[in-house]
Coordinates of C-alpha atoms and ligand atoms in Angstrom, one line a residue:
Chain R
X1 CA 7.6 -2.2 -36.2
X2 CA 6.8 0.3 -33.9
X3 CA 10.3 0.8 -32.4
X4 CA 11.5 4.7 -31.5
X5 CA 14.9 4.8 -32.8
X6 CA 16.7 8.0 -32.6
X7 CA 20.6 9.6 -33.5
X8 CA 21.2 11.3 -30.7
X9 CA 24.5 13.2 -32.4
X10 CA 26.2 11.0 -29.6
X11 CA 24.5 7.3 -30.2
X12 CA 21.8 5.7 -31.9
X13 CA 19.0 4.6 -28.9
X14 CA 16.8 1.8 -30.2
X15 CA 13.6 1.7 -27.8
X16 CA 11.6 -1.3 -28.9
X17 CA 8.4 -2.3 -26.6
X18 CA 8.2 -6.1 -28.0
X19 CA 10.7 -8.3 -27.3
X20 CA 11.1 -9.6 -30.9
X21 CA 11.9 -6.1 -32.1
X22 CA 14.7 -6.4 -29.9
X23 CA 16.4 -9.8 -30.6
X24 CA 15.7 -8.9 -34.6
X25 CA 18.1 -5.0 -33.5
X26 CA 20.6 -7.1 -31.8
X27 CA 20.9 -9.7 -34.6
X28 CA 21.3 -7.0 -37.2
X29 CA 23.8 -4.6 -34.6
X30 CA 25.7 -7.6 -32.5
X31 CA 27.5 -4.7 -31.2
X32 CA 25.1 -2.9 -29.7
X33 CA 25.2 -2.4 -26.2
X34 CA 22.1 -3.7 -24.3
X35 CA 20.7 -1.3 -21.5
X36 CA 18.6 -2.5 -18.9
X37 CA 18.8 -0.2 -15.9
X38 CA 22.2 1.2 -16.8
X39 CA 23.5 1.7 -13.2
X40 CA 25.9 -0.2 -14.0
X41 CA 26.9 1.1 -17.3
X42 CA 26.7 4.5 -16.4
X43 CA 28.9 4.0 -12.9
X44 CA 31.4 3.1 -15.6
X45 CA 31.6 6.4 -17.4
X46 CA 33.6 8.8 -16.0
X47 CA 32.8 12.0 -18.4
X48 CA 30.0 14.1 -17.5
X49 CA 28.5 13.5 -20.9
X50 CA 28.5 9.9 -21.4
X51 CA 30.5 8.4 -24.4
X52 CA 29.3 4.8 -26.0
X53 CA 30.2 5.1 -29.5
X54 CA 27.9 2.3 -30.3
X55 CA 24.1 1.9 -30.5
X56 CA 22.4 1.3 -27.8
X57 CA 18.9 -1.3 -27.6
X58 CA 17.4 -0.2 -24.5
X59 CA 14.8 -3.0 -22.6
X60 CA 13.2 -0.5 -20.6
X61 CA 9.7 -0.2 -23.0
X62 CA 9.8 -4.7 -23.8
X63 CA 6.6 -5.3 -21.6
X64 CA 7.8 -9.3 -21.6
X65 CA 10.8 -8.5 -19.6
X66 CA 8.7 -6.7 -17.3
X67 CA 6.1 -9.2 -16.0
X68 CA 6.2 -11.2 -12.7
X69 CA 4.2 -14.3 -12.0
X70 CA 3.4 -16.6 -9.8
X71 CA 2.8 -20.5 -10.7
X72 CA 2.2 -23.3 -8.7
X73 CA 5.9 -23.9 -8.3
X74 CA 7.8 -21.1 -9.1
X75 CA 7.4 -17.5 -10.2
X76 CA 8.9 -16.2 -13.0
X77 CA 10.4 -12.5 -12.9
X78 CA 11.4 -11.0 -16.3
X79 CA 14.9 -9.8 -16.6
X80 CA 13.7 -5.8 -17.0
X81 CA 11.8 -6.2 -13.6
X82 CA 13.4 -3.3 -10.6
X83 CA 14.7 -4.6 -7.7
X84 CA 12.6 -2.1 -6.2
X85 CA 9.4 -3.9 -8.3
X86 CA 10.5 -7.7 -7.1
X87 CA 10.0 -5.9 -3.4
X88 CA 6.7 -4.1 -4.2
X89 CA 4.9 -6.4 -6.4
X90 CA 2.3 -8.9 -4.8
X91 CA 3.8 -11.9 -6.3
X92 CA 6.8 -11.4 -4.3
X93 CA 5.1 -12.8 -1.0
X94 CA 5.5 -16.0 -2.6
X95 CA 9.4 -16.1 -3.1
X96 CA 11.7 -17.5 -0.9
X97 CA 12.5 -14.8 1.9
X98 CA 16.4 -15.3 1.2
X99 CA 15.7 -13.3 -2.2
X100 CA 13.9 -10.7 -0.6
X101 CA 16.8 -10.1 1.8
X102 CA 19.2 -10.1 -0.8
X103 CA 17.4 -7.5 -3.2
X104 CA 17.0 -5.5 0.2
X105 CA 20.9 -5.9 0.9
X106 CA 21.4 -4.6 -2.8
X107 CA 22.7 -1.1 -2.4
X108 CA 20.0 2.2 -1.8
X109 CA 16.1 2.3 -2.9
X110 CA 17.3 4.5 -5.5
X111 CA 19.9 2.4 -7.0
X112 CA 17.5 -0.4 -6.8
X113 CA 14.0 1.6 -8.4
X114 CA 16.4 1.4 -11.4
X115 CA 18.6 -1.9 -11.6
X116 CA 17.0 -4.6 -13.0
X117 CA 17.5 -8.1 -12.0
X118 CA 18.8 -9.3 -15.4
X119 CA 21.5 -6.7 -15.2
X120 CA 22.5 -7.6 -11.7
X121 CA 23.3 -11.1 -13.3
X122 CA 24.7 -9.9 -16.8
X123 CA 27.1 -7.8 -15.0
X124 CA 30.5 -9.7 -15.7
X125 CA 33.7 -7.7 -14.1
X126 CA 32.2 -8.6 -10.8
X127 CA 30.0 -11.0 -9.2
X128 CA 27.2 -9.3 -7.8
X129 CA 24.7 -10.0 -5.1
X130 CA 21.9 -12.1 -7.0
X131 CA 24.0 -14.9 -8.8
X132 CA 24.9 -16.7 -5.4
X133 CA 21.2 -16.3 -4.5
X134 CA 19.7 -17.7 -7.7
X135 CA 22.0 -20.3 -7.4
X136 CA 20.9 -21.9 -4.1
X137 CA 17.4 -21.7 -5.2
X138 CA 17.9 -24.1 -8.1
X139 CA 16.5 -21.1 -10.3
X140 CA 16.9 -20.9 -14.2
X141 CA 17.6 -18.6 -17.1
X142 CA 15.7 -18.3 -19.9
X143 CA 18.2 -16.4 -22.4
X144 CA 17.1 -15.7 -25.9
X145 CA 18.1 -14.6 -29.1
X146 CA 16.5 -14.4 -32.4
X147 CA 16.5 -17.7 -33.7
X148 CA 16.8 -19.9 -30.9
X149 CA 15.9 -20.3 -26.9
X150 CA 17.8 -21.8 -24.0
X151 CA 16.2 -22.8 -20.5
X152 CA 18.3 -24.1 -18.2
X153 CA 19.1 -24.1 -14.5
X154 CA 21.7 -20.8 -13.9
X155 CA 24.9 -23.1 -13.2
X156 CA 24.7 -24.3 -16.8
X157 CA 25.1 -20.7 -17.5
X158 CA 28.4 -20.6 -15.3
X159 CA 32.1 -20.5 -16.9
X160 CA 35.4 -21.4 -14.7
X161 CA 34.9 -18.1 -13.1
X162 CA 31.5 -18.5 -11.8
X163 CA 30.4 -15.6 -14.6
X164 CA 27.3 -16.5 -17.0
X165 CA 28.3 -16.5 -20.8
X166 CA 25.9 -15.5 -23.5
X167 CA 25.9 -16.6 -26.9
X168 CA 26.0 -13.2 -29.2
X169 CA 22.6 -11.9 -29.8
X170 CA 21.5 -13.2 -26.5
X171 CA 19.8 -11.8 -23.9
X172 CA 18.6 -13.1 -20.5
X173 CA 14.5 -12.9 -20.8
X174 CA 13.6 -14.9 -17.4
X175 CA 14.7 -16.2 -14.0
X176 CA 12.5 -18.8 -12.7
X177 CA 12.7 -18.9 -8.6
X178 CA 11.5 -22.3 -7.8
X179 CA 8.9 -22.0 -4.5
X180 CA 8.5 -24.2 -1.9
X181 CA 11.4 -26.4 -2.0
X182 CA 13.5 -25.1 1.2
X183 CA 12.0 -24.2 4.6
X184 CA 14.7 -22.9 6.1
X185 CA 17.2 -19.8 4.6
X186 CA 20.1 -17.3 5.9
X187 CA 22.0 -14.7 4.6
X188 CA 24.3 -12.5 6.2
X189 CA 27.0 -9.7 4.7
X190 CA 29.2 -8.7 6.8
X191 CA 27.5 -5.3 8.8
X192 CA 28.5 -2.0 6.4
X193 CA 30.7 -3.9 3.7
X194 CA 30.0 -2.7 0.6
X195 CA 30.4 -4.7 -3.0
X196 CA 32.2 -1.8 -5.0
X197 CA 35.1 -1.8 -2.2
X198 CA 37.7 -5.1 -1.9
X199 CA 36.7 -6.2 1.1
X200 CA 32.9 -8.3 0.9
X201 CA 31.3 -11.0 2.3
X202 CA 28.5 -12.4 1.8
X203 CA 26.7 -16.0 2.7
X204 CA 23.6 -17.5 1.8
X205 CA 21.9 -21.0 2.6
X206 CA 18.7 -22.4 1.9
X207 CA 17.5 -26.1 3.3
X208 CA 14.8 -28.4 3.6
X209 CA 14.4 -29.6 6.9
X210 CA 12.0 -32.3 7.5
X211 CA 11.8 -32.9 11.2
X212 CA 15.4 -32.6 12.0
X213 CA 16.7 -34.7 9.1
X214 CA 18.3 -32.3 6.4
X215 CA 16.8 -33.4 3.4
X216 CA 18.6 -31.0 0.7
X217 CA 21.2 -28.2 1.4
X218 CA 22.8 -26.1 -0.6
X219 CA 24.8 -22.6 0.8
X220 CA 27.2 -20.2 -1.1
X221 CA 29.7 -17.7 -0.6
X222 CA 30.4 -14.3 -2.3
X223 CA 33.9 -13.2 -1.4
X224 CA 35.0 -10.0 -2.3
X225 CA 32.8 -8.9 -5.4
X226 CA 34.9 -11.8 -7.2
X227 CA 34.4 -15.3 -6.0
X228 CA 31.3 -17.3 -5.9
X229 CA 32.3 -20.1 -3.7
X230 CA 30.2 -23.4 -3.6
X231 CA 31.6 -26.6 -2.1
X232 CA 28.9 -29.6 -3.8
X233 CA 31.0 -32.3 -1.9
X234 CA 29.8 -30.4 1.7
X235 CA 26.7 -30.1 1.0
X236 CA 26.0 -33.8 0.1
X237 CA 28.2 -35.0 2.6
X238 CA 25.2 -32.9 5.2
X239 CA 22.1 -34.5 3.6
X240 CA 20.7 -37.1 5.5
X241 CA 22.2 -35.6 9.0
X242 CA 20.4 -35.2 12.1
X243 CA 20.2 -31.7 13.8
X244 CA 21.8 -30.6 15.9
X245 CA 24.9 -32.3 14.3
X246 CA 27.0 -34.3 17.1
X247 CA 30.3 -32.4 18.1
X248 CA 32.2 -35.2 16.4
X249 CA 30.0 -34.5 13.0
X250 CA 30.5 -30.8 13.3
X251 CA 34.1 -31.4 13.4
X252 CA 34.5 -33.7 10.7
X253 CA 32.5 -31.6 8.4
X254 CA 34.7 -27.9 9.2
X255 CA 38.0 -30.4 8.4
X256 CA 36.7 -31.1 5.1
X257 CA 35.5 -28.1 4.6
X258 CA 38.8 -25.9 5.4
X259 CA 40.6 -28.4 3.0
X260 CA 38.1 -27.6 0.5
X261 CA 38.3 -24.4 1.1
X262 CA 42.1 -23.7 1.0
X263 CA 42.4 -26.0 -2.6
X264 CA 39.8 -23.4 -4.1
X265 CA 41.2 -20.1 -2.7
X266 CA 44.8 -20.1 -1.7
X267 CA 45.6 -16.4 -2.5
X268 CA 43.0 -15.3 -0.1
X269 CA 44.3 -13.5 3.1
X270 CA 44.0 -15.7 6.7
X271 CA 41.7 -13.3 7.8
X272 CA 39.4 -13.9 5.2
X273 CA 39.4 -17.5 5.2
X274 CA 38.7 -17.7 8.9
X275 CA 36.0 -15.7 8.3
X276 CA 34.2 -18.0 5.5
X277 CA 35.3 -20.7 8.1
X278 CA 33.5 -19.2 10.9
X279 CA 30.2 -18.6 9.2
X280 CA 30.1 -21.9 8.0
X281 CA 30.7 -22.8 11.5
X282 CA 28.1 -21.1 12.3
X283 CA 25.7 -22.4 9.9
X284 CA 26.3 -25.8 10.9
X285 CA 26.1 -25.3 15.0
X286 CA 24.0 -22.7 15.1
X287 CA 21.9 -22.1 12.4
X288 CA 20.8 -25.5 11.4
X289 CA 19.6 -25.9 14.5
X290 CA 16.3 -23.4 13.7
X291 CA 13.0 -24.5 13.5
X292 CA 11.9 -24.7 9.9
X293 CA 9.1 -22.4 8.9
X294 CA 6.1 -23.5 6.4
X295 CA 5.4 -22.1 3.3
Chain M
X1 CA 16.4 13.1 -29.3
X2 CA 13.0 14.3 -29.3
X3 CA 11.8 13.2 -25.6
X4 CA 8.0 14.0 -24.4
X5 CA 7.8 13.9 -20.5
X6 CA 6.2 15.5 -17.4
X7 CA 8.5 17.5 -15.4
X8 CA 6.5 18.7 -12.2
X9 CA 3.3 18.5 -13.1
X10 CA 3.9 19.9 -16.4
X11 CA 3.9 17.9 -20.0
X12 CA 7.4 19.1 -21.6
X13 CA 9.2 17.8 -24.9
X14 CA 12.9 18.7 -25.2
X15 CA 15.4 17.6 -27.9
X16 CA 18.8 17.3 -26.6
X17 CA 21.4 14.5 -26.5
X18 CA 19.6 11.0 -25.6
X19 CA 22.3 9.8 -23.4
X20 CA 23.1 13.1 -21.7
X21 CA 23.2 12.4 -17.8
X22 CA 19.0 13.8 -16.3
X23 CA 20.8 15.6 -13.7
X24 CA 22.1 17.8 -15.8
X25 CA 19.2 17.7 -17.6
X26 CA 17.5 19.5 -15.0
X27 CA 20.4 21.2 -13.9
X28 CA 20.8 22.9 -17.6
X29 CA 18.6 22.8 -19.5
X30 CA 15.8 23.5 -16.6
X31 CA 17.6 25.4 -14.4
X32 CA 16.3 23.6 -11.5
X33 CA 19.2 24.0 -9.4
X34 CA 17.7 22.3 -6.3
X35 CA 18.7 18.9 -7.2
X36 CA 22.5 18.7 -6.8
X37 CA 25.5 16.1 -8.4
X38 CA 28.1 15.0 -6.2
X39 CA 29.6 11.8 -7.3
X40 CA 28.3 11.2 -10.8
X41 CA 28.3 7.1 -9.5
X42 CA 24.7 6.9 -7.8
X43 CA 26.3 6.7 -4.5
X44 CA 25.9 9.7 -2.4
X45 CA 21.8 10.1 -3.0
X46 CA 22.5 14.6 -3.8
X47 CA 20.8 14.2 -7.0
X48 CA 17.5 11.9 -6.1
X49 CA 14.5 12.9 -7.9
X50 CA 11.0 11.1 -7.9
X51 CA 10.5 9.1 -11.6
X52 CA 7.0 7.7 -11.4
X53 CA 6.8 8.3 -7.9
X54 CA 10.0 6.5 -6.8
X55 CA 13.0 7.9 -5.5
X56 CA 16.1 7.1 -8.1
X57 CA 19.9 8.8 -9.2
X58 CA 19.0 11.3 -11.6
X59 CA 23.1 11.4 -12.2
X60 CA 23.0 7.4 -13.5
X61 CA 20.0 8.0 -15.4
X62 CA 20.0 8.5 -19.4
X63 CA 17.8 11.5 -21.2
X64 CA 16.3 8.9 -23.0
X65 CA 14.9 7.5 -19.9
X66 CA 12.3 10.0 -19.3
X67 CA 10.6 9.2 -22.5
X68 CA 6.9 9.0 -21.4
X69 CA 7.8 9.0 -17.6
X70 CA 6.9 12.0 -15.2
X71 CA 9.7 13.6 -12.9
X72 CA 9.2 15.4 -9.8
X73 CA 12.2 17.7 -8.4
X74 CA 12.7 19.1 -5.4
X75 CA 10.9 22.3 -6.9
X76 CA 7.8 20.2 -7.4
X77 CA 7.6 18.5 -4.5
X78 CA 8.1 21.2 -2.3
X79 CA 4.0 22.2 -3.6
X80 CA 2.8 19.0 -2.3
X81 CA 1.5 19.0 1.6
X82 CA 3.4 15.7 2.2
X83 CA 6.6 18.0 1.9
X84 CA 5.2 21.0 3.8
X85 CA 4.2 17.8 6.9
X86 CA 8.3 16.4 6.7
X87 CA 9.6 19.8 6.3
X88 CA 7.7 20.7 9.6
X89 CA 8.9 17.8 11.4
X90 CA 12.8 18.9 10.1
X91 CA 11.9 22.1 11.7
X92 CA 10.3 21.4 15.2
X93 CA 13.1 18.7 15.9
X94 CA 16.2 21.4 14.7
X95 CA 17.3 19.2 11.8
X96 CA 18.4 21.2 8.8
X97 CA 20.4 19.1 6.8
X98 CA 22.6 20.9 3.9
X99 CA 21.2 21.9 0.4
X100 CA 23.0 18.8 -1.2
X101 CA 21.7 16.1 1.2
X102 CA 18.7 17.4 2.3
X103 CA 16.7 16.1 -0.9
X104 CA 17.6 12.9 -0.8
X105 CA 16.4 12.7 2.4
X106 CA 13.1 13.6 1.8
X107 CA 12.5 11.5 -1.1
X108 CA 14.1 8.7 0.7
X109 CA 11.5 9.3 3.6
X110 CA 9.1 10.2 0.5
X111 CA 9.8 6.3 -0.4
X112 CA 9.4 4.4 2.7
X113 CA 5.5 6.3 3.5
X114 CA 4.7 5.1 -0.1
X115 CA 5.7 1.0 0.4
X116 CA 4.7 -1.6 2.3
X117 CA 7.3 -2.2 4.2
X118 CA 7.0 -2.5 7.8
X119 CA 8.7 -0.3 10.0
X120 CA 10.7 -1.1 11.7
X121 CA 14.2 0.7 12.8
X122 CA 15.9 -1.8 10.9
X123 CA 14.4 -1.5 7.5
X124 CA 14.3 2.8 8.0
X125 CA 17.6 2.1 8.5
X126 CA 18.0 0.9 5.4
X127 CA 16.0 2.8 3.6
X128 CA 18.0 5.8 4.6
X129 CA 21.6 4.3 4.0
X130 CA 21.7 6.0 0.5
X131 CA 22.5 9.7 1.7
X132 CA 26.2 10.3 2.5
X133 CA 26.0 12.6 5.3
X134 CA 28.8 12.7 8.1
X135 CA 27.8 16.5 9.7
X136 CA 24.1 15.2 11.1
X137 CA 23.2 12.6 13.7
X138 CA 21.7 9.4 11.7
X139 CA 20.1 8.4 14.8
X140 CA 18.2 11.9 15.1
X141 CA 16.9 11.7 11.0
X142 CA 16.1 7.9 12.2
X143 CA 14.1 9.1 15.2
X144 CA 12.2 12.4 13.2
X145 CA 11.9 9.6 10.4
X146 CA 9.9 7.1 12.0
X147 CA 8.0 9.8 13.8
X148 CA 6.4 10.8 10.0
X149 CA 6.1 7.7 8.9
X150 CA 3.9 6.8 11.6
X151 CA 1.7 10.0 11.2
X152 CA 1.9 9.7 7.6
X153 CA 0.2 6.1 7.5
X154 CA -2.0 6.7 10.7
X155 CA -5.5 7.8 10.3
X156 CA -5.0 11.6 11.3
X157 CA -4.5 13.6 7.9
X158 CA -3.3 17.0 9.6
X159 CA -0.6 14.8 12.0
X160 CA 0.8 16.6 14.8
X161 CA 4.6 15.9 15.6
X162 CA 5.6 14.8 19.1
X163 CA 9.1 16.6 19.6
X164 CA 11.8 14.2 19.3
X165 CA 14.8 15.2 22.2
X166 CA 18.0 15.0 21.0
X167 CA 20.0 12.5 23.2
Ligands
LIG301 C1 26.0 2.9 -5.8 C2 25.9 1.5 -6.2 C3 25.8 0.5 -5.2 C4 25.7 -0.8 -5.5 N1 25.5 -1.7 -4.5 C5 25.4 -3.0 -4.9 C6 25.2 -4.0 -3.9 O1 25.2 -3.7 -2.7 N2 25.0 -5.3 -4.3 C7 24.9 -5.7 -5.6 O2 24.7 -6.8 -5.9 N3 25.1 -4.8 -6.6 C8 25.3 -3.5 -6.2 N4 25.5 -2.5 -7.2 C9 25.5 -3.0 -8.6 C10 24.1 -3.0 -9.2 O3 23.3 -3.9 -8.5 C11 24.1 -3.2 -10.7 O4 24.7 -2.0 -11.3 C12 22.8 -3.4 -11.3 O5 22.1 -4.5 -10.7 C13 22.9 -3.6 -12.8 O6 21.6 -3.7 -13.3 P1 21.2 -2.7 -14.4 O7 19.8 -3.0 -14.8 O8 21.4 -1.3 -14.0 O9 22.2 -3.1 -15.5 P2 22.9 -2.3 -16.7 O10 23.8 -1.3 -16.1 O11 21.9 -1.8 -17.6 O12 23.7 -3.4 -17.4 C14 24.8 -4.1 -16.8 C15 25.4 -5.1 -17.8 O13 24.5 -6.1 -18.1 C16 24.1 -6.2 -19.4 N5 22.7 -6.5 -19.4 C17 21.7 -5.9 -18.8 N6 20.5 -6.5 -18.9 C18 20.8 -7.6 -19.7 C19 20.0 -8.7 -20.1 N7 18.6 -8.8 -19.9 N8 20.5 -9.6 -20.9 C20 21.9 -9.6 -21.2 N9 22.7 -8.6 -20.7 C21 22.1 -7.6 -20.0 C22 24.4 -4.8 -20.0 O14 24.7 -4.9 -21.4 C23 25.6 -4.4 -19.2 O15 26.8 -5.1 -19.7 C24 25.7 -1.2 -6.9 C25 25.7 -0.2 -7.9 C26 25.9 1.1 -7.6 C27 25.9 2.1 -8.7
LIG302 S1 25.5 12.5 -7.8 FE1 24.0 11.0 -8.2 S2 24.1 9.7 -6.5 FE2 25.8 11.1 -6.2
LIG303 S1 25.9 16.4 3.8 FE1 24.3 17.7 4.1 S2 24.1 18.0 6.2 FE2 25.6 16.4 5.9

């Protein structure tokens, strides 16, 4: 085993480059704390000299968490991959643009040259920008430990809260970004708002549109760093409509959807419901209405 | 932690602390004073250095990081003729940002020349959100900022710059 492990007075820093080296030094430490890009880890610690008591299995050197490809129906993006890579790398032309947008919405180039994608999703005092994304997409997790593998789509990952629980010893290896199933997407955040501060917003959407008949819809909410809102029952009740939905449709649909809406999140300010209310309003009179694009 | 690494242009092994912060690194244990730490969070952009080329926080970055990887501060940079062709353009257009900003406003600029992103004002705009600077005027840096980027990935390799009015 060719891993550099080294006492740093402070911490022990495991640096293994294959990924086996790194589920076998998480089996054998299941405290350890995993370090991907460490943006977020490090935004935690408020000393100058970083204190983590515990040993530390960095991914930065595991070459499988680092790949990108494309297949003919997806491309797969290991969880050690930059934002800033997902943007440069060829095999990004071929994601949906809604993913793109996001990981361009995602804080400074800096930040992103370091944060890795799997962090963005492991990150669990705060639901980040990526999660609501993935979701939409359909995408899956491949999360791995030692002994065993699980691939499934990201919402079997979800708790109550909308946060994805690993197993100890795991580690999220792979998000597979299904291709070519949606022809139309949005996403808007609120202009300025940033995720550290209580006040976010963010919407995504992504649908397939054949002619004007929506085929498949699926749009989700981010609401202040801490709620990932999805409403299942609104988007089937929109699948087989014709766009531009009829006044009475449109109508309907914000009704069921404020109920909805109010059940799930009745601590939330006025101001901020009318807001989730008006950008869905939005989506369904306005943006709906685009022409789809082909892949 | 014994960690090998290029530090402007120079191959450099130095055993400190893995997890110590690589700004102050630089700060003290290189004495390279140019890159400067404001809010220890990776969100003001003062203490940007170039890691492989690319602009990141050298405050939310870990010693152990640099293992391998080659690092360019300011005092690097400022040999190569890219710097000498932005600093120029800073100059004829009367934009002299602080000591603490003005670095992460170069590499950020340093960034955009290097992708392939298109450029529009929109996505400079972006790129340039990361420096926390409320005593310039955004829209000038936008307007000198475009202005090299366009030289920079045009054919002429000695670009001239138009001066930019203030308005
Ligand atoms: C200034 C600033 C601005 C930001 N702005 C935004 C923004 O606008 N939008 C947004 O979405 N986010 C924003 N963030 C958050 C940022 O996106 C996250 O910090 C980053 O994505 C985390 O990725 P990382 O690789 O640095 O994770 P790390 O800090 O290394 O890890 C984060 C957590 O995930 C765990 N982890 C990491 N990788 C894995 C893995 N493969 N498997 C299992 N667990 C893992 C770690 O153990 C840790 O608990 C901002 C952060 C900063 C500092
Ligand atoms: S000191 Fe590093 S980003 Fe502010
Ligand atoms: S912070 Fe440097 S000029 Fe504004």
């Amino acid at each position: 085993m060719n891993i550099s492990a080294e006492n740093n007075r402070l911490s022990l820093v495991y640096m293994p480059t294959h990924l086996s080296e790194a589920l076998e030094l998480l089996t054998k430490n299941p405290d350890a704390l995993i370090y991907a890009g460490g943006t977020d880890i490090l935004s935690h610690q408020t000393t100058r000299m970083p204190v983590f008591n515990r040993q530390i299995i960095s991914l930065r050197r595991v070459e499988e968490l680092k790949i990108m490809r494309r297949y003919e129906n997806f491309v797969e993006i290991g969880s050690a991959v930059t934002l800033g890579e997902i943007l440069r790398r060829k095999e990004s032309r071929f994601l949906p643009p809604v993913l793109k947008y996001a990981v361009q919405a995602i804080g400074t180039p800096a930040l992103r040259n370091t944060a890795t994608v799997g962090g963005n999703l492991a990150v669990s005092d705060r639901k980040l920008l990526l999660l609501p994304v993935l979701l939409i997409l359909d995408s899956f997790l491949e999360v791995r430990s030692q002994h065993s593998t699980r691939f499934l789509e990201i919402k079997r990952f979800l708790d109550e809260n909308n946060t994805i629980r690993l197993k100890p010893g795991e580690i999220i290896t792979k998000i597979r970004v299904p291709t070519g199933r949606f022809n139309l997407y949005g996403f808007s955040t609120l202009p300025g708002c940033v995720i550290r501060t209580q006040d976010y917003f963010m919407m995504c959407y992504a649908v397939r549109k054949n002619r004007s008949v929506l085929e498949k819809i699926n749009f989700a909410f981010n609401i202040d760093g801490r709620h990932i809102i999805r409403i299942k029952q609104t988007e089937d009740r929109l699948i087989g409509k014709k766009t531009p939905l009829l006044p009475s449709e449109i109508q309907e649909e914000l009704k069921f959807f404020q109920t909805k809406t109010e059940g799930l999140l009745p601590f939330l300010p006025v101001y901020k419901k009318e807001r989730i209310f008006n950008y869905f309003r939005l989506m369904l009179t306005q943006e709906m209405n685009r022409a789809a694009f082909i892949e | 932690m014994i960690i090998p690494f290029t530090l402007n242009g120079e191959k450099t092994v130095i055993d400190i602390p893995g997890t110590k912060r690589v700004i102050d690194v630089l700060r003290e244990n290189f004495g390279l004073q140019k890159t400067k730490a404001s809010c220890y969070q990776g969100a003001c952009g003062n203490c940007s250095i170039l890691l492989d080329g690319h602009i990141v926080s050298s405050c939310t970055l870990p010693a152990f990081e640099l293992k391998d990887r080659t690092v360019l501060t300011a005092e690097g940079y400022m040999k190569t003729e890219e710097y000498r062709r932005i600093d120029r353009a800073f100059n004829e257009n009367s934009y002299y940002p602080c000591d603490f900003c003005r670095w992460g406003k170069i590499f950020a600029i340093h960034e955009f020349i290097n992708s392939e992103e298109n450029s529009s004002t929109e996505s400079l705009t972006q790129a340039l959100k990361g420096n926390q600077c409320n005593c310039t005027s955004p829209s000038l840096l936008l307007s000198i900022a475009e202005q090299i980027i366009k030289n920079e990935r045009g054919t002429n390799p000695r670009p001239e710059y138009e001066h930019i009015s203030r308005k």
